[in-house]
PDB file of C-alpha atoms in Angstrom:
ATOM      1  CA  MET A1370     140.918 103.175 125.647  1.00 55.00           C
ATOM      2  CA  ASP A1371     142.287 102.710 129.011  1.00 69.00           C
ATOM      3  CA  THR A1372     140.161 103.050 132.129  1.00 71.00           C
ATOM      4  CA  ARG A1373     142.383 105.598 132.968  1.00 68.00           C
ATOM      5  CA  ASP A1374     141.994 107.613 130.156  1.00 76.00           C
ATOM      6  CA  THR A1375     138.782 106.903 130.489  1.00 85.00           C
ATOM      7  CA  GLU A1376     138.878 108.012 134.519  1.00 85.00           C
ATOM      8  CA  LEU A1377     140.525 110.994 133.132  1.00 81.00           C
ATOM      9  CA  LYS A1378     138.177 112.395 130.311  1.00 86.00           C
ATOM     10  CA  LYS A1379     135.629 112.104 133.665  1.00 88.00           C
ATOM     11  CA  GLU A1380     137.541 114.527 135.243  1.00 86.00           C
ATOM     12  CA  LEU A1381     138.179 116.365 132.450  1.00 86.00           C
ATOM     13  CA  ASP A1382     134.470 116.981 132.031  1.00 88.00           C
ATOM     14  CA  ALA A1383     133.845 117.317 135.887  1.00 87.00           C
ATOM     15  CA  SER A1384     136.330 119.860 135.774  1.00 85.00           C
ATOM     16  CA  LEU A1385     134.546 121.997 132.961  1.00 86.00           C
ATOM     17  CA  GLN A1386     131.323 121.435 134.524  1.00 87.00           C
ATOM     18  CA  ALA A1387     132.632 122.458 137.629  1.00 86.00           C
ATOM     19  CA  ARG A1388     134.274 125.344 135.561  1.00 83.00           C
ATOM     20  CA  ARG A1389     130.618 126.516 134.512  1.00 86.00           C
ATOM     21  CA  GLU A1390     128.616 126.290 137.241  1.00 85.00           C
ATOM     22  CA  LEU A1391     131.509 127.924 139.138  1.00 85.00           C
ATOM     23  CA  GLY A1392     132.382 130.667 136.746  1.00 82.00           C
ATOM     24  CA  GLU A1393     135.436 132.374 134.857  1.00 81.00           C
ATOM     25  CA  GLU A1394     137.212 133.407 138.222  1.00 84.00           C
ATOM     26  CA  TYR A1395     137.525 129.762 139.854  1.00 82.00           C
ATOM     27  CA  GLU A1396     138.898 128.531 136.102  1.00 84.00           C
ATOM     28  CA  SER A1397     142.139 128.835 136.913  1.00 85.00           C
ATOM     29  CA  ALA A1398     141.661 126.339 140.243  1.00 86.00           C
ATOM     30  CA  LEU A1399     140.097 124.421 138.006  1.00 84.00           C
ATOM     31  CA  VAL A1400     142.994 124.550 136.160  1.00 86.00           C
ATOM     32  CA  ASP A1401     145.792 123.761 138.436  1.00 87.00           C
ATOM     33  CA  SER A1402     143.846 120.688 140.117  1.00 87.00           C
ATOM     34  CA  PHE A1403     143.489 119.360 136.620  1.00 86.00           C
ATOM     35  CA  LEU A1404     146.684 119.803 135.821  1.00 88.00           C
ATOM     36  CA  GLU A1405     147.660 118.256 139.450  1.00 89.00           C
ATOM     37  CA  LYS A1406     146.188 114.648 138.308  1.00 87.00           C
ATOM     38  CA  VAL A1407     147.620 114.727 134.931  1.00 88.00           C
ATOM     39  CA  ASP A1408     150.795 114.861 136.544  1.00 89.00           C
ATOM     40  CA  GLN A1409     150.364 112.381 139.513  1.00 89.00           C
ATOM     41  CA  ARG A1410     149.180 110.013 136.451  1.00 87.00           C
ATOM     42  CA  ILE A1411     152.255 110.626 135.017  1.00 89.00           C
ATOM     43  CA  ASP A1412     154.797 110.458 137.577  1.00 90.00           C
ATOM     44  CA  GLY A1413     152.926 107.357 138.420  1.00 89.00           C
ATOM     45  CA  ALA A1414     153.495 105.614 134.656  1.00 89.00           C
ATOM     46  CA  VAL A1415     156.864 106.607 134.745  1.00 93.00           C
ATOM     47  CA  GLU A1416     157.473 105.136 138.266  1.00 93.00           C
ATOM     48  CA  ARG A1417     156.567 101.791 136.822  1.00 93.00           C
ATOM     49  CA  ARG A1418     158.377 102.162 133.601  1.00 93.00           C
ATOM     50  CA  VAL A1419     161.483 102.800 136.248  1.00 93.00           C
ATOM     51  CA  ARG A1420     160.528  99.989 138.404  1.00 94.00           C
ATOM     52  CA  ARG A1421     159.955  97.794 135.234  1.00 93.00           C
ATOM     53  CA  GLN A1422     162.930  98.425 134.112  1.00 93.00           C
ATOM     54  CA  CYS A1423     165.486  97.468 137.378  1.00 92.00           C
ATOM     55  CA  ALA A1424     163.530  94.340 137.408  1.00 92.00           C
ATOM     56  CA  GLU A1425     165.215  93.595 134.199  1.00 90.00           C
ATOM     57  CA  GLN A1426     168.171  94.990 134.686  1.00 90.00           C
ATOM     58  CA  ARG A1427     168.317  92.789 138.193  1.00 89.00           C
ATOM     59  CA  MET A1428     167.539  89.944 136.220  1.00 88.00           C
ATOM     60  CA  THR A1429     169.759  90.135 133.242  1.00 85.00           C
ATOM     61  CA  ALA A1430     171.922  91.024 136.111  1.00 84.00           C
ATOM     62  CA  ALA A1431     171.621  87.584 138.281  1.00 82.00           C
ATOM     63  CA  ARG A1432     171.444  85.354 135.073  1.00 79.00           C
ATOM     64  CA  ASP A1433     174.926  87.031 133.623  1.00 72.00           C
ATOM     65  CA  SER A1434     176.371  86.044 137.281  1.00 69.00           C
ATOM     66  CA  ARG A1435     174.879  82.417 137.131  1.00 62.00           C
ATOM     67  CA  SER A1436     176.421  81.658 133.400  1.00 57.00           C
ATOM     68  CA  PRO A1437     180.276  80.897 132.711  1.00 54.00           C
ATOM     69  CA  LYS A1438     182.548  83.988 132.290  1.00 54.00           C
ATOM     70  CA  ALA A1439     183.665  84.964 128.425  1.00 52.00           C
ATOM     71  CA  THR A1440     186.737  84.011 129.694  1.00 54.00           C
ATOM     72  CA  ASP A1441     186.394  81.064 130.536  1.00 58.00           C
ATOM     73  CA  SER A1442     186.429  79.592 127.342  1.00 71.00           C
ATOM     74  CA  TRP A1443     187.357  76.075 126.032  1.00 75.00           C
ATOM     75  CA  GLY A1444     190.614  76.564 125.288  1.00 79.00           C
ATOM     76  CA  GLU A1445     191.464  77.769 128.765  1.00 81.00           C
ATOM     77  CA  ARG A1446     189.716  74.818 130.337  1.00 80.00           C
ATOM     78  CA  PHE A1447     191.729  72.498 128.386  1.00 84.00           C
ATOM     79  CA  GLY A1448     194.676  74.230 128.977  1.00 86.00           C
ATOM     80  CA  PHE A1449     194.182  74.142 132.623  1.00 86.00           C
ATOM     81  CA  GLY A1450     193.934  69.861 132.273  1.00 85.00           C
ATOM     82  CA  ILE A1451     197.589  70.341 130.566  1.00 89.00           C
ATOM     83  CA  VAL A1452     199.140  71.969 133.070  1.00 90.00           C
ATOM     84  CA  SER A1453     197.520  69.705 135.578  1.00 90.00           C
ATOM     85  CA  LEU A1454     198.685  66.393 133.699  1.00 88.00           C
ATOM     86  CA  VAL A1455     202.340  68.018 133.237  1.00 91.00           C
ATOM     87  CA  LEU A1456     202.772  69.029 136.718  1.00 90.00           C
ATOM     88  CA  ALA A1457     201.082  65.940 137.657  1.00 90.00           C
ATOM     89  CA  VAL A1458     204.761  64.146 136.906  1.00 90.00           C
ATOM     90  CA  PRO A1459     207.423  65.682 138.848  1.00 92.00           C
ATOM     91  CA  LEU A1460     204.752  65.922 141.660  1.00 90.00           C
ATOM     92  CA  SER A1461     204.107  62.261 141.278  1.00 90.00           C
ATOM     93  CA  ALA A1462     207.615  61.791 141.581  1.00 92.00           C
ATOM     94  CA  ILE A1463     208.644  64.040 144.758  1.00 91.00           C
ATOM     95  CA  GLY A1464     205.876  62.659 146.647  1.00 89.00           C
ATOM     96  CA  GLY A1465     206.306  58.760 145.901  1.00 89.00           C
ATOM     97  CA  GLY A1466     209.926  59.606 146.654  1.00 91.00           C
ATOM     98  CA  VAL A1467     209.328  61.251 149.908  1.00 90.00           C
ATOM     99  CA  GLY A1468     206.485  59.563 151.157  1.00 88.00           C
ATOM    100  CA  ASP A1469     206.144  56.151 148.866  1.00 90.00           C
ATOM    101  CA  LEU A1470     202.762  54.954 148.438  1.00 92.00           C
ATOM    102  CA  PRO A1471     200.679  57.298 150.966  1.00 91.00           C
ATOM    103  CA  GLY A1472     202.999  60.636 149.507  1.00 91.00           C
ATOM    104  CA  LEU A1473     202.162  59.670 145.907  1.00 92.00           C
ATOM    105  CA  LEU A1474     198.153  59.340 146.528  1.00 94.00           C
ATOM    106  CA  VAL A1475     198.542  62.453 148.416  1.00 93.00           C
ATOM    107  CA  THR A1476     200.294  64.759 145.529  1.00 93.00           C
ATOM    108  CA  TRP A1477     196.990  62.551 143.592  1.00 93.00           C
ATOM    109  CA  LEU A1478     194.312  63.248 145.098  1.00 94.00           C
ATOM    110  CA  GLY A1479     195.863  67.328 145.463  1.00 92.00           C
ATOM    111  CA  ILE A1480     195.744  66.848 141.971  1.00 92.00           C
ATOM    112  CA  VAL A1481     192.866  65.879 141.334  1.00 92.00           C
ATOM    113  CA  GLY A1482     191.414  68.367 144.083  1.00 92.00           C
ATOM    114  CA  VAL A1483     192.484  71.086 142.076  1.00 90.00           C
ATOM    115  CA  ASN A1484     191.183  70.099 138.687  1.00 88.00           C
ATOM    116  CA  VAL A1485     187.431  69.353 141.186  1.00 88.00           C
ATOM    117  CA  VAL A1486     187.366  72.821 142.748  1.00 87.00           C
ATOM    118  CA  GLN A1487     188.419  74.051 138.630  1.00 85.00           C
ATOM    119  CA  ALA A1488     185.624  72.227 136.923  1.00 82.00           C
ATOM    120  CA  ALA A1489     183.178  73.597 139.549  1.00 82.00           C
ATOM    121  CA  ARG A1490     184.242  77.015 139.225  1.00 81.00           C
ATOM    122  CA  THR A1491     184.124  77.136 135.448  1.00 78.00           C
ATOM    123  CA  ASN A1492     180.347  74.940 135.425  1.00 76.00           C
ATOM    124  CA  PRO A1493     178.161  76.627 137.785  1.00 73.00           C
ATOM    125  CA  GLY A1494     175.516  73.259 139.275  1.00 74.00           C
ATOM    126  CA  LEU A1495     177.854  71.124 137.849  1.00 74.00           C
ATOM    127  CA  PHE A1496     178.080  69.152 140.898  1.00 74.00           C
ATOM    128  CA  GLY A1497     174.389  69.178 142.488  1.00 71.00           C
ATOM    129  CA  ARG A1498     172.056  72.352 143.260  1.00 59.00           C
ATOM    130  CA  ARG A1499     170.006  70.936 140.637  1.00 54.00           C
ATOM    131  CA  LYS A1500     165.932  70.751 140.638  1.00 54.00           C
ATOM    132  CA  PRO A1501     164.649  67.754 139.853  1.00 53.00           C
ATOM    133  CA  VAL A1502     163.206  68.078 136.489  1.00 51.00           C
ATOM    134  CA  ARG A1503     159.301  66.581 136.312  1.00 53.00           C
ATOM    135  CA  ASP A1504     157.650  65.040 133.777  1.00 52.00           C
ATOM    136  CA  GLY A1505     155.374  68.423 133.059  1.00 51.00           C
ATOM    137  CA  ASP A1506     152.631  70.287 134.787  1.00 48.00           C
ATOM    138  CA  TRP A1507     150.236  67.589 134.433  1.00 50.00           C
ATOM    139  CA  GLU A1508     150.159  66.675 138.094  1.00 49.00           C
ATOM    140  CA  ASP A1509     147.319  67.801 140.646  1.00 42.00           C
TER     141      ASP A1509
END
């Protein structure tokens, strides 16, 4: 039996004892008082359950927001890499033809930059912000 159940049983016993001592004219008030206490206990239990479920939903939403999206599949990432390499050929020709070696370097820095941004978007935590891994909780 839970301690709250024990407390509720004590409240019921006290209400019954008070009814015996006070008589039938106070029975309605005693029953109303006891039912109010039961309602408060039920409200408290429901409130705790709702808070717990809201916290669980927030945790689930937080986990889902950190994980890669379902649309970020391996095929999409592979396709992005292929497209960027295919577009790299004419962009390299244009950059090298217009700006010689500096133009070619700027073109390839742009291509690499776009791919790095795409990799960071599809793989959160890829470029740092990882917590150091400890050997265990044996440290004092």
